[in-house]
Coordinates of C-alpha atoms and ligand atoms in Angstrom, one line a residue:
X94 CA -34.3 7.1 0.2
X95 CA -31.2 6.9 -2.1
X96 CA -27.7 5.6 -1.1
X97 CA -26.2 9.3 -1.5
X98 CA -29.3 11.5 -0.3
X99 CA -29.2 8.8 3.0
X100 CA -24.9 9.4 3.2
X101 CA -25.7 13.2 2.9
X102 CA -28.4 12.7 5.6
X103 CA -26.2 11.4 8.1
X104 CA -23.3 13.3 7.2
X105 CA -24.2 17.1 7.9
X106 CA -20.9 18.2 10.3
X107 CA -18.9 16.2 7.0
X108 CA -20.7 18.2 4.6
X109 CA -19.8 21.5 6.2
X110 CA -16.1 21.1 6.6
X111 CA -16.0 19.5 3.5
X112 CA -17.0 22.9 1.9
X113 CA -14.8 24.5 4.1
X114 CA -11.8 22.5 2.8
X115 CA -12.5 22.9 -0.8
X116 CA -11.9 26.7 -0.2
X117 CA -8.1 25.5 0.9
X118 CA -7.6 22.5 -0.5
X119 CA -8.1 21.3 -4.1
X120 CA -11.0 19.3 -4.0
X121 CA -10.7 19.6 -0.4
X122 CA -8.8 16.5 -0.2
X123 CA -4.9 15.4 0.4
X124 CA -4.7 12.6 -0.7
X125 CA -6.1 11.1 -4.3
X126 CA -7.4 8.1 -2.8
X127 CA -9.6 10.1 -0.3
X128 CA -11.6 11.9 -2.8
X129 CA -15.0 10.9 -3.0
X130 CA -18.2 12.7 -4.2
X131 CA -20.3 14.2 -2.5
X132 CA -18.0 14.1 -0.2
X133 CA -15.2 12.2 2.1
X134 CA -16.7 11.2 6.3
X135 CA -14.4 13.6 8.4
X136 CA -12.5 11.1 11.0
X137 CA -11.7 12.9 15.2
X138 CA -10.9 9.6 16.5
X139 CA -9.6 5.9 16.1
X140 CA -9.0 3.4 18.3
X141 CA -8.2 -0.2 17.4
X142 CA -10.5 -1.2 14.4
X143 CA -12.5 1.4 14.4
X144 CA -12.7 4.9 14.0
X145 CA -15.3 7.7 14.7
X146 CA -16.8 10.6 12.5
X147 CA -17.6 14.5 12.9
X148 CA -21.0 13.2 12.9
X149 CA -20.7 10.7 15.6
X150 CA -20.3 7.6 13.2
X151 CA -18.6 4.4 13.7
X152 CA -17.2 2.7 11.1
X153 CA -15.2 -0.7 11.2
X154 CA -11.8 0.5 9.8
X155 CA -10.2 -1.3 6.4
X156 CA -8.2 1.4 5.3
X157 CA -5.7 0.7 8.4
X158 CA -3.8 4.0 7.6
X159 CA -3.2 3.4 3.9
X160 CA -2.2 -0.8 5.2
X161 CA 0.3 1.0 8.3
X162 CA -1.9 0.0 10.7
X163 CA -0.9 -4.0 10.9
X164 CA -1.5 -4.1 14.8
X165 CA -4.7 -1.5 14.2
X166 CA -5.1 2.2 15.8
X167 CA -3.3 3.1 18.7
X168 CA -2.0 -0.4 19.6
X169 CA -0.9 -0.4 23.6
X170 CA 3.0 -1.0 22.2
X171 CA 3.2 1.5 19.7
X172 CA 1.5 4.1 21.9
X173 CA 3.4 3.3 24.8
X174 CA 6.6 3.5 22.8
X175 CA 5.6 6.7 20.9
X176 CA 4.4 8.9 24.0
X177 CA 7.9 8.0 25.6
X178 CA 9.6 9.2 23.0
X179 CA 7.5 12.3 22.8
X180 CA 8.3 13.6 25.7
X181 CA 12.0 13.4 25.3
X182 CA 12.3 15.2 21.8
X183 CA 10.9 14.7 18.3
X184 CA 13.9 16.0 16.7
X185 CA 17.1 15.6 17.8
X186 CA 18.5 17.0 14.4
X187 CA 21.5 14.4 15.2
X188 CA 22.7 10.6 15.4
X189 CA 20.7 8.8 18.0
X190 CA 20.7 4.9 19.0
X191 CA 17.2 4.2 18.0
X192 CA 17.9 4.5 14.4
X193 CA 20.6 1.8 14.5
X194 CA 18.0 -0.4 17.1
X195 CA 15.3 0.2 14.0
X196 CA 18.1 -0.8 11.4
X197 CA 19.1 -3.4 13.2
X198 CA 15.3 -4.8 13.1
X199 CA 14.8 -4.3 9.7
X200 CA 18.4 -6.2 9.2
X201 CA 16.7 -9.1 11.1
X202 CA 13.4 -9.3 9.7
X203 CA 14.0 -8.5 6.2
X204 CA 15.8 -11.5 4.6
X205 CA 17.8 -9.4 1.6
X206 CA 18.5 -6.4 3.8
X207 CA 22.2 -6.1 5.0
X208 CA 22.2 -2.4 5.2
X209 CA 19.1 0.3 5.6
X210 CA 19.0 3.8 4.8
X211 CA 15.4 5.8 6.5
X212 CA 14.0 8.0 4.3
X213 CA 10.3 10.2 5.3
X214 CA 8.2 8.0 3.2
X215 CA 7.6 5.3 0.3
X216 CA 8.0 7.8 -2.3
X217 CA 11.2 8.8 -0.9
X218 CA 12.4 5.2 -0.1
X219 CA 11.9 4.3 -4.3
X220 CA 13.2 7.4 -5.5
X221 CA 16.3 6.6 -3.6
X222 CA 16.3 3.0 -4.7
X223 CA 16.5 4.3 -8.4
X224 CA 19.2 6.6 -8.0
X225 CA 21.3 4.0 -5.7
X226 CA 20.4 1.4 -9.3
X227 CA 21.6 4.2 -11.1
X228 CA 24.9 5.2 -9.8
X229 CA 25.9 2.0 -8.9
X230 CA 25.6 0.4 -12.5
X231 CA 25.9 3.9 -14.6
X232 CA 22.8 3.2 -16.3
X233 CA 19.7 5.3 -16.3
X234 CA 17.2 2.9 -18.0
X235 CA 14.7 1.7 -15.6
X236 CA 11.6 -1.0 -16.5
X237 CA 8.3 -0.5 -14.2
X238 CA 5.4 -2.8 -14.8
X239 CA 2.2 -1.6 -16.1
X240 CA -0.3 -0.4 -13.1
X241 CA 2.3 -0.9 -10.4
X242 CA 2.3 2.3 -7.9
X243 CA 5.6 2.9 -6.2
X244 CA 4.2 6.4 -5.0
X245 CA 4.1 9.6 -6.8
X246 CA 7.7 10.8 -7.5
X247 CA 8.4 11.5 -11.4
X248 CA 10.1 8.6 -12.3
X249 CA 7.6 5.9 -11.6
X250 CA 4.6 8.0 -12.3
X251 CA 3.6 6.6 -15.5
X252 CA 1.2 4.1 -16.0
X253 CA 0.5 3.9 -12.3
X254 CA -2.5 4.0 -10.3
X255 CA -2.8 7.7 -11.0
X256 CA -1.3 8.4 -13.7
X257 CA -1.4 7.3 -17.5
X258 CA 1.3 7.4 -20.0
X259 CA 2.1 10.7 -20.1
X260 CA 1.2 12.6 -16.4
X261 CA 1.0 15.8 -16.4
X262 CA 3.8 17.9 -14.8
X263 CA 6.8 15.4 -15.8
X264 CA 9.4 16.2 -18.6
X265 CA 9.5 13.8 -21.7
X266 CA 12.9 13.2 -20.9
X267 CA 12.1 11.7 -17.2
X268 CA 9.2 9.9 -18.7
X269 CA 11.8 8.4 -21.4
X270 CA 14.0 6.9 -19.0
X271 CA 11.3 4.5 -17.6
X272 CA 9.8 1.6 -19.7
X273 CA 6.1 0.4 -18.6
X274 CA 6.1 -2.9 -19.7
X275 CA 3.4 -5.8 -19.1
X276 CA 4.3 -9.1 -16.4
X277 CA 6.2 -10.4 -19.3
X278 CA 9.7 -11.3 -19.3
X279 CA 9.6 -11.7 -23.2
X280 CA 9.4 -8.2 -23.3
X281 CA 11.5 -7.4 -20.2
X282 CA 14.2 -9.1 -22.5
X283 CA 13.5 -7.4 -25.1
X284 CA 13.3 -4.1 -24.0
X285 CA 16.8 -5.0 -22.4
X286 CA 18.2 -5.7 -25.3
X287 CA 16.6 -2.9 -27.3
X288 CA 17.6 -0.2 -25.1
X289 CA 21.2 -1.3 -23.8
X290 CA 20.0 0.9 -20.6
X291 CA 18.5 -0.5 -18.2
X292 CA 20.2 -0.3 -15.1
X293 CA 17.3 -1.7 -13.1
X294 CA 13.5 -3.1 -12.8
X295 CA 11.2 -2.4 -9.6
X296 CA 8.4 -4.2 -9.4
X297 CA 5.2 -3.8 -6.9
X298 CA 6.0 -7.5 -5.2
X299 CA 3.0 -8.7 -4.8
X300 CA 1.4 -7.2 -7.8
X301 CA -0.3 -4.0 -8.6
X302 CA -2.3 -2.2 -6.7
X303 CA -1.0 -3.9 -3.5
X304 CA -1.5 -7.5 -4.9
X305 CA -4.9 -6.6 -7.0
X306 CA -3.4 -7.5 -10.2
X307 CA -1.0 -10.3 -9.0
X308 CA 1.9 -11.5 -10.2
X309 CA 2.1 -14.9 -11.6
X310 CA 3.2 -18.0 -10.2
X311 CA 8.0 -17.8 -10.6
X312 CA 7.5 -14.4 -12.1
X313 CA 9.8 -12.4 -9.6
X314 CA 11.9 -15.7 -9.3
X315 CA 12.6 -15.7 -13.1
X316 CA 12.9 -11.9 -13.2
X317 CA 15.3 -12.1 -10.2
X318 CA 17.2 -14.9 -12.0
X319 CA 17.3 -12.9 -15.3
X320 CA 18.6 -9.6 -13.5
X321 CA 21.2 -11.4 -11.7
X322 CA 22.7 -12.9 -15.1
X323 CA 22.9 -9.3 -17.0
X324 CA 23.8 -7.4 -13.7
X325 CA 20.5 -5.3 -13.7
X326 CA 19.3 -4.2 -10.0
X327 CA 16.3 -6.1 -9.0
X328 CA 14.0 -4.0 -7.0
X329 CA 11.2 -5.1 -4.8
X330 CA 8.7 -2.2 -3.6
X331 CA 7.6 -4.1 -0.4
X332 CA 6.0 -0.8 0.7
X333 CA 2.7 -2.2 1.5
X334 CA 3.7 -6.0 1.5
X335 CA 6.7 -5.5 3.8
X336 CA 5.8 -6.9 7.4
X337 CA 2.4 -7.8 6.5
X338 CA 2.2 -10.6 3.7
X339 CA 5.2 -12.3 6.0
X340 CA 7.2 -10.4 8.2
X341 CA 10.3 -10.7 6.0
X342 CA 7.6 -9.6 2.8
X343 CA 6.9 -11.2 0.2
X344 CA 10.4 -12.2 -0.7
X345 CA 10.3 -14.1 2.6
X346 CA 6.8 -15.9 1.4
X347 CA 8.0 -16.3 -1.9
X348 CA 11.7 -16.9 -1.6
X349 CA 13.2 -14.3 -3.8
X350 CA 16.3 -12.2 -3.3
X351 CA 16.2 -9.0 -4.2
X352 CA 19.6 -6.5 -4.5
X353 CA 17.1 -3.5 -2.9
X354 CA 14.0 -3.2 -1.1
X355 CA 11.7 -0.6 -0.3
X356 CA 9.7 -0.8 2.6
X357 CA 7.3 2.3 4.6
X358 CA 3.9 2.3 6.1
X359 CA 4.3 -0.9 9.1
X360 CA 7.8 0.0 8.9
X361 CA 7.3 2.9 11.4
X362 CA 4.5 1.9 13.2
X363 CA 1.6 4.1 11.9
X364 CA 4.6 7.4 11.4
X365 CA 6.0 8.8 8.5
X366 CA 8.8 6.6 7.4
X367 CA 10.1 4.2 5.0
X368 CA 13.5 2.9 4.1
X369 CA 16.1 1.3 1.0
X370 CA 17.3 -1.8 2.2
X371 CA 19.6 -4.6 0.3
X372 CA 22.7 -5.2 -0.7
X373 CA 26.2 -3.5 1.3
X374 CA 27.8 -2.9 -1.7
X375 CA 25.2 -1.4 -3.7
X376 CA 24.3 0.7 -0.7
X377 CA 27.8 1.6 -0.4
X378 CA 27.3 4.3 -3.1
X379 CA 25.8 6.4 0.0
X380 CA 28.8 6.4 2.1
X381 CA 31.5 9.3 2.1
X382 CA 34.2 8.5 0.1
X383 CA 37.7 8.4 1.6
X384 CA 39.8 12.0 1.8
X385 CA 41.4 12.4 -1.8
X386 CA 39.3 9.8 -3.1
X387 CA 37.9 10.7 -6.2
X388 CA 34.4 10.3 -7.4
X389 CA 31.1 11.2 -5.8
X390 CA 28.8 9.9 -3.5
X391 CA 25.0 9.1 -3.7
X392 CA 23.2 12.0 -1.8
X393 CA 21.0 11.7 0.7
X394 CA 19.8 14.8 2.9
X395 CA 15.9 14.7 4.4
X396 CA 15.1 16.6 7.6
X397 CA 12.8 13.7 9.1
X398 CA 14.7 10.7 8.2
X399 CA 14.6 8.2 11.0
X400 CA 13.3 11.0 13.0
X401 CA 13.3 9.7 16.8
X402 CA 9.4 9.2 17.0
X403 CA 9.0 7.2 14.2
X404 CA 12.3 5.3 14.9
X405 CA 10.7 4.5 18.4
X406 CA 7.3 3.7 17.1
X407 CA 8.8 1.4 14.0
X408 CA 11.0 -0.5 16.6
X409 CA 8.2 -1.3 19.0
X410 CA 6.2 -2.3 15.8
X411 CA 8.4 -4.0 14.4
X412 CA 9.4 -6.5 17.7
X413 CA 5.7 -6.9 17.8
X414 CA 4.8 -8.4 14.3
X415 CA 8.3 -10.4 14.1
X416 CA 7.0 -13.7 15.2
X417 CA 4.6 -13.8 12.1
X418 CA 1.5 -14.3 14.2
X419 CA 0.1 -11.0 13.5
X420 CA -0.2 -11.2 10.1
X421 CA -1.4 -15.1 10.2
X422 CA -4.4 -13.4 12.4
X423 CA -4.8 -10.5 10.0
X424 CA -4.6 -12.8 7.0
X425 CA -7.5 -15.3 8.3
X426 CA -9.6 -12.4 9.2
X427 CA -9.3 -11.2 5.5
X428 CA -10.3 -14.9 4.1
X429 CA -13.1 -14.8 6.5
X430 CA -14.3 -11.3 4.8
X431 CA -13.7 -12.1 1.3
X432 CA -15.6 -15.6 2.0
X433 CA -18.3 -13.8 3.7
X434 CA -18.9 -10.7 1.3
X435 CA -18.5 -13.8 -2.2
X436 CA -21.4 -15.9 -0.3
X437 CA -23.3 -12.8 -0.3
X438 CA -23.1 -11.8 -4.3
X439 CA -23.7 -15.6 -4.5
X440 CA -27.1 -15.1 -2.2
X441 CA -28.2 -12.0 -4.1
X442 CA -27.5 -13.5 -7.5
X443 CA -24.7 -10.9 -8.7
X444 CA -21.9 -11.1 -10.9
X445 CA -18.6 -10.3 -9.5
X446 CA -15.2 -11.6 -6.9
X447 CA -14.2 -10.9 -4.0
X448 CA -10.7 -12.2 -3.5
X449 CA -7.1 -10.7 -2.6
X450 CA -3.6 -12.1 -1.0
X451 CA -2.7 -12.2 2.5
X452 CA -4.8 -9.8 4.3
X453 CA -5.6 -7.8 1.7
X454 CA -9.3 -7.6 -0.1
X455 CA -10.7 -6.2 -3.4
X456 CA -14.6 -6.3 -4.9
X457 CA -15.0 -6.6 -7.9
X458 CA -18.8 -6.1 -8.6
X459 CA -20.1 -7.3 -12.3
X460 CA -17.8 -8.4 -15.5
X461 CA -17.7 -12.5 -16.2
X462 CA -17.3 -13.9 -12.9
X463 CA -20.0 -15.9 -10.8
X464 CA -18.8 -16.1 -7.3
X465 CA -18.7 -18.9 -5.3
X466 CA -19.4 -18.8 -1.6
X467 CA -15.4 -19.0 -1.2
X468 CA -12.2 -17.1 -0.8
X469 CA -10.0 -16.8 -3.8
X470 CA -6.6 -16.3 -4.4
X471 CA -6.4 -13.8 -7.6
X472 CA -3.7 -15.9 -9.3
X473 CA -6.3 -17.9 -9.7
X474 CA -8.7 -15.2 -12.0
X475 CA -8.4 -14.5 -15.1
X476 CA -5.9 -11.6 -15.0
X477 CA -7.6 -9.3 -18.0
X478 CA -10.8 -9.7 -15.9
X479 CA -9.0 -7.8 -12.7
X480 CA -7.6 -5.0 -14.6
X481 CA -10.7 -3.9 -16.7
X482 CA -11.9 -3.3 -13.2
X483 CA -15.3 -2.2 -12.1
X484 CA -18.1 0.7 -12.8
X485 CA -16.8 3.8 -11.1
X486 CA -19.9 5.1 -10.5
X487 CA -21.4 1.5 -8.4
X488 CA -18.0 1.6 -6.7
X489 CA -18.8 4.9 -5.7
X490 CA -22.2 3.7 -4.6
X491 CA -21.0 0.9 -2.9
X492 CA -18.7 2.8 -0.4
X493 CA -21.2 5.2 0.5
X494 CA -23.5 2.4 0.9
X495 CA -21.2 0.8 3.4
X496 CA -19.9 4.1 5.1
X497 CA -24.1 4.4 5.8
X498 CA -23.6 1.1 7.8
X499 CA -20.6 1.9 9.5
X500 CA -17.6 0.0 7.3
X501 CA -15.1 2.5 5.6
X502 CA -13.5 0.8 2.9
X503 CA -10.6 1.8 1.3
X504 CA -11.5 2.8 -2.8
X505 CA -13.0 -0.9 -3.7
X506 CA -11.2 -2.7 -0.6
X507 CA -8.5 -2.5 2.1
X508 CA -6.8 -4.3 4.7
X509 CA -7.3 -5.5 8.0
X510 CA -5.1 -5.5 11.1
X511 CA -4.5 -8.4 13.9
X512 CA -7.3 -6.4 16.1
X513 CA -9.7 -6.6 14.2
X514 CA -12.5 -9.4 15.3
X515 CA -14.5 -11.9 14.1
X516 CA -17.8 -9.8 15.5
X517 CA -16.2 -6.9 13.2
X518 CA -16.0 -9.5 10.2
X519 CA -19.4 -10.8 11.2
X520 CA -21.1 -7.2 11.3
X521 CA -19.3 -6.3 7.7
X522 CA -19.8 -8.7 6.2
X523 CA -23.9 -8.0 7.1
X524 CA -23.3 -4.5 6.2
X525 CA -22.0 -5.4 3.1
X526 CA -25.1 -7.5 2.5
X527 CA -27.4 -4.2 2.9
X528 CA -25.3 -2.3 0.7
X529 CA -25.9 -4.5 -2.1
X530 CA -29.5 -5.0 -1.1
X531 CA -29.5 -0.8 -1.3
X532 CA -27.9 -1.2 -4.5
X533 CA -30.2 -3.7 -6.1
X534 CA -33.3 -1.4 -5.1
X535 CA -31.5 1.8 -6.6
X536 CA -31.5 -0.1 -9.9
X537 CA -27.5 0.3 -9.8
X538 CA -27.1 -3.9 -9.6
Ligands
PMP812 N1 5.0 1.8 -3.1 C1 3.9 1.2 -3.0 C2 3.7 -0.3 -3.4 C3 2.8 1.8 -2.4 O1 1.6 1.2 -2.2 C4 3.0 3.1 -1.9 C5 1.9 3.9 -1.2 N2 0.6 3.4 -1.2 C6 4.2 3.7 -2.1 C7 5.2 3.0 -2.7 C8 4.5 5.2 -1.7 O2 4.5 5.3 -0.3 P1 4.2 6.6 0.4 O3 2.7 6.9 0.3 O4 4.6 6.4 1.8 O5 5.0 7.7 -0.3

């Protein structure tokens, strides 16, 4: 039997709510990323690394919540943390002292951060990164890098992971303000120069797509360097990197100083949260101004910032990653998976990579490259190669392939948390063998 007629074969109780959510939803998803034909596994329950289908499936989880999950589903602190805090109020609708305890651990972890604002999510955190950039040097020009997702707000829409040039929905004018540039600091020179704008450049730190197109080796060092010298705000999306590729991010692992950071998903502990961090002075813009001063301050309303459960969920999270040996765990799990699933295309004879930074992972099935039974680091691949991607259509395959041996990955990879095991690694990495296998004998590879 084919990969899809054997996914909808063990997927009946899926199927059916799947047509009932297309009546309600448009195509029955809410999220982009979770769209898959014929249809997306319906999840009841998680617990550590794994989580359990409609259909009574398990499936070793590398989706970890969109990379939230560092410590994995459920984790005893987190829970513990989060029930306790449940039962006192979810909403105080006022000040409370867990938001400063949360600040106060982002202030400690995060090496730039002096001050934090919470915002509801990642979106939020780099839409208020922008407009702190903004106000604070008077200039709306704003460079974003070519692929690099900061979440789905208007200004950082283009040329992201859903969305080309010209979205949809977005007014010329917004899409003006922002240039897409390649890694390139030519051009990011250029384009300075050109525009006599640009107020400031974020830039996804570990590369797009979560590290899947990396950044090369003293790129954000020379970009930090350069906007230092003309006074342009250097922002660092550390959405998915924050707390996971080091606990202090990337600009812990790699050195660099960023003026802001934006930081969500580990941030508050599998809630809705994220949060601008950086400079004090930058920041100040957010602070009421003195009576009679004149001038205005940065807004910032948003009924669920820092709400008390996330606050109490992030701070328990974020004591429990500090020392760093979370994401040591998490990260030699992942070169043990992207090791395992390379010696397999290797084995079978097909073209392709698996590779990825810390504990992150993407395949790469076909294109130029012959594996070798080893873990890569991508700033080791030929860049071009990365981003002309893969077949949509085997991708497709292959997840439904695995998801019919219990591994949900996330698109064409994912992430893995500090509970996962080397049995789950071990059993994926077998699974991920039959897929292939499946894949061969459909013709598709
Ligand atoms: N920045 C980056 C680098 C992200 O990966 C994401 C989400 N995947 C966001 C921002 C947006 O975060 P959120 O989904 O919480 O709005």
């Amino acid at each position: 039997m084919g990969i899809e007629q054997s996914f909808i074969e063990r997927h009946p109780e899926s199927s059916r709510l799947y047509a009932r959510a297309s009546q309600v939803l448009p195509s029955g998803v809410t999220h982009d990323s979770r769209f898959v034909r014929p249809f997306p596994v319906y999840i009841e329950q998680a617990a550590g690394a794994y989580k359990w289908d409609v259909d009574g499936q398990r499936y070793i989880d590398y989706v970890v919540g969109h990379g939230a999950l560092l410590l994995g589903q459920n984790h005893p602190v987190v829970l513990e943390a989060a029930s306790a805090q449940l039962a006192r109020g979810t909403h105080y609708g006022g000040s409370h002292q867990l938001e400063i305890e949360w600040a106060e651990e982002v202030v400690r972890i995060v090496p730039s951060a002096e001050v934090v604002r919470f915002t509801s999510s990642g979106t939020e955190a780099t839409l208020m990164a922008l407009r702190l950039a903004r106000a604070f040097t008077g200039k709306p020009g704003i460079i974003k890098f070519h692929k690099h997702f900061h979440g789905w707000h208007d200004y950082v829409a283009a040329n992201s992971k859903y969305g080309d040039s010209s979205p949809p929905g977005i007014p010329a004018s917004t899409l003006d303000s922002v240039a897409v540039l390649p890694l390139d600091l030519g051009m990011v020179g250029a384009t300075v120069e050109e525009r006599g704008d640009i107020g400031a450049v974020i830039i996804e730190s570990a590369g797009a797509s979560s590290g899947q197109l990396p950044v090369p080796h003293g790129f954000l060092q020379a970009l930090q360097a350069f906007c230092n010298e003309r006074g342009i705000i250097f922002i660092m999306d550390e959405v998915v990197t924050g707390f996971r590729w080091a606990p202090g991010g990337v600009q812990e692992a790699e050195g660099v100083t960023p003026d802001l950071t934006t930081l969500a998903k580990i941030l508050a502990g599998g809630f809705p949260g994220g949060a601008v961090a950086g400079r004090r002075d930058i920041m100040q813009g957010l602070a009421f101004l003195d009576p009679g001063a004149k001038g205005q301050k940065v807004g910032h309303p948003g009924t669920f910032n820092a709400n008390p459960l996330s606050a109490a969920a992030g701070i328990a999270c974020l004591r429990e990653i500090a020392d760093g040996s979370h994401q040591r765990r998490a990260a030699e799990l992942a070169g043990q998976l992207r090791a395992g699933m390379n010696s397999v295309l290797c084995r079978r004879g097909v073209h392709g990579v698996i590779y990825g930074q810390s504990s992150a992972f993407r395949v790469l099935i076909g294109g130029p490259t012959v594996p070798e039974e080893a873990d890569y680091d991508p700033r080791d691949l030929d860049w071009d190669v990365l981003a002309a991607g893969g077949n949509p259509e085997r991708e497709r395959l292959l997840q439904l392939a695995l998801l019919n041996r219990g591994v949900q990955f996330f698109g064409t990879g994912g992430m893995l948390s500090s509970v996962h095991t080397e049995e789950d690694i071990a059993a994926s990495v077998e699974a991920f063998d039959g897929a292939i296998g499946a894949m061969q004998e459909e013709g598709v590879l």
